[in-house]
Amino acid sequence: MNFPLFIAKRIIFKGQRTFSKLIVRVTIGALALAVIAILLSVAILRGFKDEITDKQRGFFSDIIITKQDLNQAENAPISLSAAKIEEIRGIPNVVSISPFATKVGIMNVNREVEGVMLKGVESTYDQSFLAKTLVRGDTLDFKEETADSQLLISSYLSERLHLELNDSFVMSFVQDNRTRKRKFVVKGIFRTNSEELDNNYVIGSLELIRRLNNLGDTEAGAYEIRIKDFEQLQQTTDEVDDVLPLEMKSTNVVEHLADIFNWLKMLDMNDDIIFVLMVIVAVINMISSLLITILERTFLIGMLKAMGMVNREIRKIFLLNSLYLIGYGLMIGNALALFIYFLQNQTHFFKLDPAIYYIEYVPMFIDFGTVLLLNFSIVLIALLTLFIPSMLISRISPIKTIQFK
C-alpha cells in the first residue's frame, strides 16, 4: 500500500476541516480563474493573429513577384514564361501563382469624388477570400462578356458614393498625359473591416488594365503566389527568388506589411505577461492553502513522526493533497474556459468595434495540444514552488505538537 497516498485520501475525502475550509475554496476558485484567464487569453491572441494574418494573406497573397522598380503605385510590367511559371508551381510549398496589376483611378459618382486603386485579376485568380468578405452580390464572373466592366467595391465606398448592386458609373484613368474614362457596373460589395483595404481598393479585370497600359497578352504588373504552410514563408520566398530572372524580386507579405506583423508579434508579450501574473496569483494561493493545511494538521504530523514516518513521506501526503486541489481547480477552470470558447465560436456573442480591431467579434482558436501543455505547465510550476513551503514539516517537533494537542 502507498501509505502517503492513503493518508492524503483520508484528509481530502474524510478529514474534518475547520478554519482552512474557506481558504481551500478560495484556492480552488483562484486556480480556476487563473486557468480560465490563461486559456482564453491564448485562444483570443491566436484567433486574433490568425484572423488578421488570413485577411492580409487573402488580399495581398503570401508572396508577390515584381520587377526591381521603385515605383510603388503601379509596378513596371513583367512577364514570366510558361516554363518559369511551371518551375515556381513545382516548389513543394506553392499552391498557385497568378498575375495581377494595379491602376490608380478616380471615381466620380453622385457629385462625390474618390481616388482608388484598381486591382486587376484574371480568371485564374483565387476569389475564395473575396467571396467570404462579400456582404452583397457575387464575385467577378469571367465567363460573361461584360467581365471587363464588372467591379467589386467596398461597403465604405458603397455608402460614401451611394452605390448599390448593378449600379453603373464612370471611372477616370490618367494615361500618357490624357484622361481615359471607362464605365463599370457594381458586381459585388465586400467588407474586410481593414481601413487600408476598404478605403482604397476596388477589384476588376486585369485585361482592362492591360488595354489601358498597352500591355501584352502575357504581361502583368506582378504575380501573386499562395502557399500551403505559412510557417515556411521565408524559406519559400528564398526558393522563389532562386528561380526568378535577375530583373525580378519576390517579397512576402510579412516584409510587405511589416508594421502589421510587427504589431502582431508584440502581442505575444501580452500573452506571456498574463500567463506569469495568473500563475503567480494561483501559486500564492496554493502556498497559503498548503501552509494553513500543515498548521491545521500539526498534531497528525507529530503523531506520524512519533510512529517513525520520515519527513520526506509526510511531505508527500501534503503535496498529494495540494495536487488534488490543483486538479480540482484545473477541472473547473478548463470546463468553464472551453464552454466560453465553444460558445463564442458558435455564436460570436462577444463583439468588437471593427473600425479599431479589423474584425467584428472576438476570435478564438486553441488546439488540444496547447491546452494540455498549459495545464501541465501550471501543475509542474505549482508543485515545484510548493515543495519549498512543505519543508516546514521538517521543523515540526512531535513532542511539542502532541503536548500542544
CSV table of N, CA and C in Angstrom, one decimal, residues 68-176:
chain,number,residue,atom,x,y,z
A,68,GLN,N,12.4,44.8,-60.3
A,68,GLN,CA,13.2,45.7,-59.5
A,68,GLN,C,13.0,47.1,-59.8
A,69,ASP,N,11.9,47.7,-59.1
A,69,ASP,CA,11.5,49.1,-59.5
A,69,ASP,C,11.0,49.8,-58.3
A,70,LEU,N,11.3,51.1,-58.2
A,70,LEU,CA,11.0,51.9,-57.0
A,70,LEU,C,9.6,52.5,-57.1
A,71,ASN,N,8.9,52.3,-58.2
A,71,ASN,CA,7.5,52.9,-58.3
A,71,ASN,C,6.5,52.0,-57.6
A,72,GLN,N,6.0,52.4,-56.4
A,72,GLN,CA,5.1,51.6,-55.6
A,72,GLN,C,3.7,51.6,-56.1
A,73,ALA,N,3.3,52.7,-56.8
A,73,ALA,CA,1.9,52.8,-57.1
A,73,ALA,C,1.5,51.8,-58.2
A,74,GLU,N,2.2,51.8,-59.3
A,74,GLU,CA,2.0,51.0,-60.5
A,74,GLU,C,3.3,50.3,-60.9
A,75,ASN,N,3.3,49.0,-60.6
A,75,ASN,CA,4.6,48.2,-60.9
A,75,ASN,C,4.9,48.2,-62.4
A,76,ALA,N,6.2,48.2,-62.7
A,76,ALA,CA,6.6,48.1,-64.1
A,76,ALA,C,6.2,46.7,-64.6
A,77,PRO,N,5.7,46.7,-65.8
A,77,PRO,CA,5.2,45.4,-66.4
A,77,PRO,C,6.3,44.3,-66.4
A,78,ILE,N,5.9,43.1,-66.1
A,78,ILE,CA,6.7,41.9,-66.2
A,78,ILE,C,6.0,40.8,-66.8
A,79,SER,N,6.8,39.8,-67.3
A,79,SER,CA,6.1,38.6,-67.9
A,79,SER,C,7.0,37.4,-67.6
A,80,LEU,N,6.4,36.4,-67.0
A,80,LEU,CA,7.1,35.1,-66.8
A,80,LEU,C,6.8,34.2,-67.8
A,81,SER,N,7.7,33.4,-68.3
A,81,SER,CA,7.5,32.4,-69.3
A,81,SER,C,6.7,31.3,-68.7
A,82,ALA,N,6.0,30.5,-69.6
A,82,ALA,CA,5.2,29.4,-69.1
A,82,ALA,C,6.1,28.4,-68.4
A,83,ALA,N,7.4,28.2,-68.9
A,83,ALA,CA,8.3,27.3,-68.2
A,83,ALA,C,8.7,27.7,-66.8
A,84,LYS,N,8.9,29.1,-66.7
A,84,LYS,CA,9.3,29.6,-65.4
A,84,LYS,C,8.1,29.5,-64.4
A,85,ILE,N,6.9,29.7,-64.9
A,85,ILE,CA,5.7,29.6,-64.0
A,85,ILE,C,5.5,28.2,-63.5
A,86,GLU,N,5.8,27.2,-64.4
A,86,GLU,CA,5.7,25.8,-64.0
A,86,GLU,C,6.8,25.4,-63.0
A,87,GLU,N,7.9,26.0,-63.2
A,87,GLU,CA,9.0,25.8,-62.2
A,87,GLU,C,8.7,26.3,-60.8
A,88,ILE,N,8.0,27.5,-60.8
A,88,ILE,CA,7.6,28.0,-59.5
A,88,ILE,C,6.5,27.1,-58.9
A,89,ARG,N,5.6,26.7,-59.7
A,89,ARG,CA,4.5,25.8,-59.2
A,89,ARG,C,5.1,24.5,-58.7
A,90,GLY,N,6.2,24.1,-59.2
A,90,GLY,CA,6.8,22.9,-58.8
A,90,GLY,C,7.5,23.0,-57.4
A,91,ILE,N,7.6,24.2,-56.8
A,91,ILE,CA,8.1,24.3,-55.5
A,91,ILE,C,7.1,23.7,-54.5
A,92,PRO,N,7.6,22.8,-53.6
A,92,PRO,CA,6.6,22.0,-52.8
A,92,PRO,C,5.6,22.8,-52.0
A,93,ASN,N,5.9,23.9,-51.5
A,93,ASN,CA,5.0,24.7,-50.7
A,93,ASN,C,4.1,25.6,-51.4
A,94,VAL,N,4.3,25.7,-52.7
A,94,VAL,CA,3.5,26.7,-53.6
A,94,VAL,C,2.2,26.0,-54.0
A,95,VAL,N,1.1,26.7,-53.8
A,95,VAL,CA,-0.2,26.3,-54.2
A,95,VAL,C,-0.6,26.8,-55.5
A,96,SER,N,-0.4,28.1,-55.8
A,96,SER,CA,-0.9,28.7,-57.0
A,96,SER,C,0.0,30.0,-57.3
A,97,ILE,N,0.0,30.4,-58.6
A,97,ILE,CA,0.6,31.6,-59.0
A,97,ILE,C,-0.3,32.2,-60.0
A,98,SER,N,-0.6,33.5,-59.9
A,98,SER,CA,-1.5,34.2,-60.8
A,98,SER,C,-1.1,35.6,-61.0
A,99,PRO,N,-1.2,36.2,-62.2
A,99,PRO,CA,-0.8,37.6,-62.5
A,99,PRO,C,-1.9,38.6,-62.0
A,100,PHE,N,-1.4,39.8,-61.7
A,100,PHE,CA,-2.4,40.9,-61.4
A,100,PHE,C,-1.7,42.2,-61.8
A,101,ALA,N,-2.4,43.3,-61.7
A,101,ALA,CA,-1.8,44.6,-62.0
A,101,ALA,C,-2.7,45.6,-61.2
A,102,THR,N,-2.1,46.8,-61.0
A,102,THR,CA,-2.9,47.8,-60.3
A,102,THR,C,-2.9,49.1,-61.1
A,103,LYS,N,-3.9,49.9,-61.0
A,103,LYS,CA,-4.1,51.1,-61.7
A,103,LYS,C,-4.8,52.2,-60.9
A,104,VAL,N,-4.2,53.3,-60.7
A,104,VAL,CA,-4.9,54.4,-60.0
A,104,VAL,C,-6.0,55.0,-60.8
A,105,GLY,N,-7.2,55.1,-60.2
A,105,GLY,CA,-8.4,55.6,-60.8
A,105,GLY,C,-9.1,56.6,-60.0
A,106,ILE,N,-10.0,57.4,-60.6
A,106,ILE,CA,-10.8,58.4,-59.9
A,106,ILE,C,-12.3,58.1,-60.1
A,107,MET,N,-13.0,57.8,-59.1
A,107,MET,CA,-14.4,57.5,-59.2
A,107,MET,C,-15.2,58.8,-58.9
A,108,ASN,N,-16.0,59.2,-59.9
A,108,ASN,CA,-16.8,60.5,-59.8
A,108,ASN,C,-18.2,60.1,-59.9
A,109,VAL,N,-18.9,59.9,-58.7
A,109,VAL,CA,-20.2,59.4,-58.7
A,109,VAL,C,-21.1,60.2,-57.8
A,110,ASN,N,-22.3,60.6,-58.3
A,110,ASN,CA,-23.2,61.3,-57.5
A,110,ASN,C,-22.6,62.6,-56.8
A,111,ARG,N,-21.8,63.3,-57.6
A,111,ARG,CA,-21.1,64.5,-57.2
A,111,ARG,C,-20.1,64.3,-56.1
A,112,GLU,N,-19.7,63.0,-55.9
A,112,GLU,CA,-18.6,62.7,-54.9
A,112,GLU,C,-17.5,62.2,-55.7
A,113,VAL,N,-16.2,62.6,-55.3
A,113,VAL,CA,-15.0,62.1,-56.0
A,113,VAL,C,-14.2,61.3,-55.0
A,114,GLU,N,-13.7,60.1,-55.5
A,114,GLU,CA,-12.9,59.3,-54.6
A,114,GLU,C,-11.8,58.6,-55.4
A,115,GLY,N,-10.5,58.8,-55.0
A,115,GLY,CA,-9.4,58.2,-55.6
A,115,GLY,C,-9.2,56.8,-55.1
A,116,VAL,N,-9.1,55.8,-56.0
A,116,VAL,CA,-9.0,54.4,-55.6
A,116,VAL,C,-7.9,53.7,-56.4
A,117,MET,N,-7.5,52.5,-55.9
A,117,MET,CA,-6.5,51.7,-56.6
A,117,MET,C,-7.3,50.5,-57.2
A,118,LEU,N,-7.3,50.4,-58.5
A,118,LEU,CA,-8.0,49.3,-59.1
A,118,LEU,C,-7.0,48.1,-59.2
A,119,LYS,N,-7.4,47.0,-58.6
A,119,LYS,CA,-6.6,45.8,-58.7
A,119,LYS,C,-7.2,44.9,-59.7
A,120,GLY,N,-6.5,44.6,-60.8
A,120,GLY,CA,-7.0,43.8,-61.9
A,120,GLY,C,-6.5,42.4,-61.8
A,121,VAL,N,-7.4,41.4,-61.8
A,121,VAL,CA,-7.1,40.0,-61.8
A,121,VAL,C,-7.7,39.3,-63.0
A,122,GLU,N,-7.3,38.0,-63.2
A,122,GLU,CA,-7.9,37.3,-64.3
A,122,GLU,C,-8.6,36.0,-63.8
A,123,SER,N,-9.0,35.2,-64.7
A,123,SER,CA,-9.9,34.0,-64.3
A,123,SER,C,-9.2,33.0,-63.4
A,124,THR,N,-7.8,33.0,-63.5
A,124,THR,CA,-7.1,32.0,-62.6
A,124,THR,C,-6.9,32.5,-61.2
A,125,TYR,N,-7.3,33.7,-60.9
A,125,TYR,CA,-7.2,34.3,-59.6
A,125,TYR,C,-8.1,33.6,-58.6
A,126,ASP,N,-7.6,33.2,-57.4
A,126,ASP,CA,-8.4,32.6,-56.4
A,126,ASP,C,-9.3,33.6,-55.7
A,127,GLN,N,-10.6,33.6,-55.9
A,127,GLN,CA,-11.5,34.6,-55.4
A,127,GLN,C,-12.2,34.1,-54.1
A,128,SER,N,-11.7,33.0,-53.5
A,128,SER,CA,-12.3,32.5,-52.3
A,128,SER,C,-12.3,33.5,-51.1
A,129,PHE,N,-11.2,34.2,-50.9
A,129,PHE,CA,-11.2,35.2,-49.9
A,129,PHE,C,-12.2,36.3,-50.1
A,130,LEU,N,-12.3,36.8,-51.4
A,130,LEU,CA,-13.3,37.9,-51.7
A,130,LEU,C,-14.7,37.4,-51.5
A,131,ALA,N,-14.9,36.1,-51.8
A,131,ALA,CA,-16.3,35.5,-51.6
A,131,ALA,C,-16.7,35.6,-50.1
A,132,LYS,N,-15.7,35.3,-49.2
A,132,LYS,CA,-16.0,35.3,-47.8
A,132,LYS,C,-16.3,36.7,-47.3
A,133,THR,N,-15.7,37.8,-48.0
A,133,THR,CA,-15.9,39.1,-47.5
A,133,THR,C,-17.1,39.8,-48.1
A,134,LEU,N,-17.8,39.2,-49.1
A,134,LEU,CA,-18.9,39.8,-49.7
A,134,LEU,C,-20.1,40.0,-48.8
A,135,VAL,N,-20.7,41.2,-48.8
A,135,VAL,CA,-21.9,41.4,-48.0
A,135,VAL,C,-23.1,41.4,-48.9
A,136,ARG,N,-22.9,41.7,-50.2
A,136,ARG,CA,-23.9,41.7,-51.2
A,136,ARG,C,-23.3,41.4,-52.5
A,137,GLY,N,-24.1,40.8,-53.4
A,137,GLY,CA,-23.6,40.5,-54.7
A,137,GLY,C,-22.8,39.2,-54.9
A,138,ASP,N,-21.9,39.2,-55.9
A,138,ASP,CA,-21.2,38.0,-56.2
A,138,ASP,C,-19.8,38.4,-56.7
A,139,THR,N,-18.9,37.4,-56.8
A,139,THR,CA,-17.5,37.7,-57.2
A,139,THR,C,-17.5,37.9,-58.8
A,140,LEU,N,-16.4,38.3,-59.3
A,140,LEU,CA,-16.3,38.6,-60.7
A,140,LEU,C,-16.5,37.3,-61.5
A,141,ASP,N,-17.3,37.4,-62.6
A,141,ASP,CA,-17.6,36.3,-63.4
A,141,ASP,C,-16.9,36.5,-64.8
A,142,PHE,N,-15.8,35.8,-64.9
A,142,PHE,CA,-15.0,36.0,-66.2
A,142,PHE,C,-15.6,35.3,-67.4
A,143,LYS,N,-16.7,34.5,-67.2
A,143,LYS,CA,-17.3,33.8,-68.3
A,143,LYS,C,-18.2,34.7,-69.0
A,144,GLU,N,-18.6,35.8,-68.4
A,144,GLU,CA,-19.5,36.8,-69.0
A,144,GLU,C,-18.8,37.7,-70.0
A,145,GLU,N,-19.4,38.2,-71.0
A,145,GLU,CA,-18.8,39.1,-71.9
A,145,GLU,C,-18.5,40.4,-71.3
A,146,THR,N,-19.3,40.7,-70.2
A,146,THR,CA,-19.1,42.0,-69.6
A,146,THR,C,-18.1,42.0,-68.4
A,147,ALA,N,-17.2,40.9,-68.4
A,147,ALA,CA,-16.3,40.7,-67.3
A,147,ALA,C,-15.4,42.0,-67.1
A,148,ASP,N,-15.0,42.6,-68.2
A,148,ASP,CA,-14.1,43.7,-68.1
A,148,ASP,C,-14.7,45.0,-67.5
A,149,SER,N,-16.0,45.0,-67.4
A,149,SER,CA,-16.7,46.2,-66.9
A,149,SER,C,-17.3,45.9,-65.4
A,150,GLN,N,-17.0,44.7,-64.9
A,150,GLN,CA,-17.5,44.3,-63.6
A,150,GLN,C,-16.5,44.9,-62.6
A,151,LEU,N,-17.0,45.2,-61.4
A,151,LEU,CA,-16.2,45.8,-60.4
A,151,LEU,C,-16.7,45.4,-59.0
A,152,LEU,N,-15.8,45.0,-58.1
A,152,LEU,CA,-16.1,44.8,-56.7
A,152,LEU,C,-15.7,46.0,-55.9
A,153,ILE,N,-16.6,46.6,-55.1
A,153,ILE,CA,-16.2,47.8,-54.3
A,153,ILE,C,-16.5,47.4,-52.9
A,154,SER,N,-16.0,48.2,-52.0
A,154,SER,CA,-16.1,48.0,-50.5
A,154,SER,C,-17.4,48.6,-50.1
A,155,SER,N,-17.9,48.2,-48.9
A,155,SER,CA,-19.1,48.8,-48.3
A,155,SER,C,-18.9,50.3,-48.0
A,156,TYR,N,-17.6,50.6,-47.6
A,156,TYR,CA,-17.3,52.0,-47.4
A,156,TYR,C,-17.5,52.9,-48.6
A,157,LEU,N,-17.0,52.4,-49.7
A,157,LEU,CA,-17.2,53.2,-51.0
A,157,LEU,C,-18.7,53.2,-51.4
A,158,SER,N,-19.4,52.1,-51.1
A,158,SER,CA,-20.8,52.0,-51.5
A,158,SER,C,-21.6,53.0,-50.7
A,159,GLU,N,-21.3,53.2,-49.4
A,159,GLU,CA,-22.0,54.2,-48.6
A,159,GLU,C,-21.6,55.6,-49.0
A,160,ARG,N,-20.3,55.8,-49.2
A,160,ARG,CA,-19.8,57.1,-49.4
A,160,ARG,C,-20.3,57.6,-50.8
A,161,LEU,N,-20.3,56.8,-51.8
A,161,LEU,CA,-20.7,57.2,-53.1
A,161,LEU,C,-22.2,56.8,-53.5
A,162,HIS,N,-22.9,56.3,-52.5
A,162,HIS,CA,-24.3,55.9,-52.7
A,162,HIS,C,-24.5,55.0,-53.9
A,163,LEU,N,-23.6,53.9,-53.9
A,163,LEU,CA,-23.7,52.9,-55.0
A,163,LEU,C,-24.3,51.6,-54.5
A,164,GLU,N,-25.1,51.0,-55.2
A,164,GLU,CA,-25.7,49.7,-54.9
A,164,GLU,C,-25.4,48.7,-56.0
A,165,LEU,N,-25.8,47.5,-55.8
A,165,LEU,CA,-25.5,46.4,-56.7
A,165,LEU,C,-26.2,46.8,-58.1
A,166,ASN,N,-25.4,46.5,-59.1
A,166,ASN,CA,-25.8,46.7,-60.5
A,166,ASN,C,-25.9,48.2,-60.9
A,167,ASP,N,-25.5,49.1,-60.0
A,167,ASP,CA,-25.4,50.5,-60.4
A,167,ASP,C,-24.2,50.6,-61.4
A,168,SER,N,-24.3,51.5,-62.3
A,168,SER,CA,-23.2,51.8,-63.2
A,168,SER,C,-22.6,53.2,-62.9
A,169,PHE,N,-21.3,53.4,-63.2
A,169,PHE,CA,-20.7,54.6,-63.0
A,169,PHE,C,-19.4,54.7,-63.9
A,170,VAL,N,-18.8,55.8,-63.9
A,170,VAL,CA,-17.6,56.0,-64.8
A,170,VAL,C,-16.4,56.3,-63.9
A,171,MET,N,-15.3,55.6,-64.2
A,171,MET,CA,-14.1,55.8,-63.5
A,171,MET,C,-13.0,56.4,-64.5
A,172,SER,N,-12.3,57.4,-64.1
A,172,SER,CA,-11.3,58.1,-64.9
A,172,SER,C,-9.9,57.6,-64.6
A,173,PHE,N,-9.1,57.4,-65.7
A,173,PHE,CA,-7.7,57.0,-65.5
A,173,PHE,C,-6.8,57.9,-66.3
A,174,VAL,N,-5.6,58.2,-65.7
A,174,VAL,CA,-4.7,59.1,-66.4
A,174,VAL,C,-3.6,58.2,-67.1
A,175,GLN,N,-3.5,58.4,-68.4
A,175,GLN,CA,-2.5,57.6,-69.1
A,175,GLN,C,-1.9,58.4,-70.2
A,176,ASP,N,-0.6,58.5,-70.2
A,176,ASP,CA,0.1,59.3,-71.2
A,176,ASP,C,-0.4,60.7,-71.3
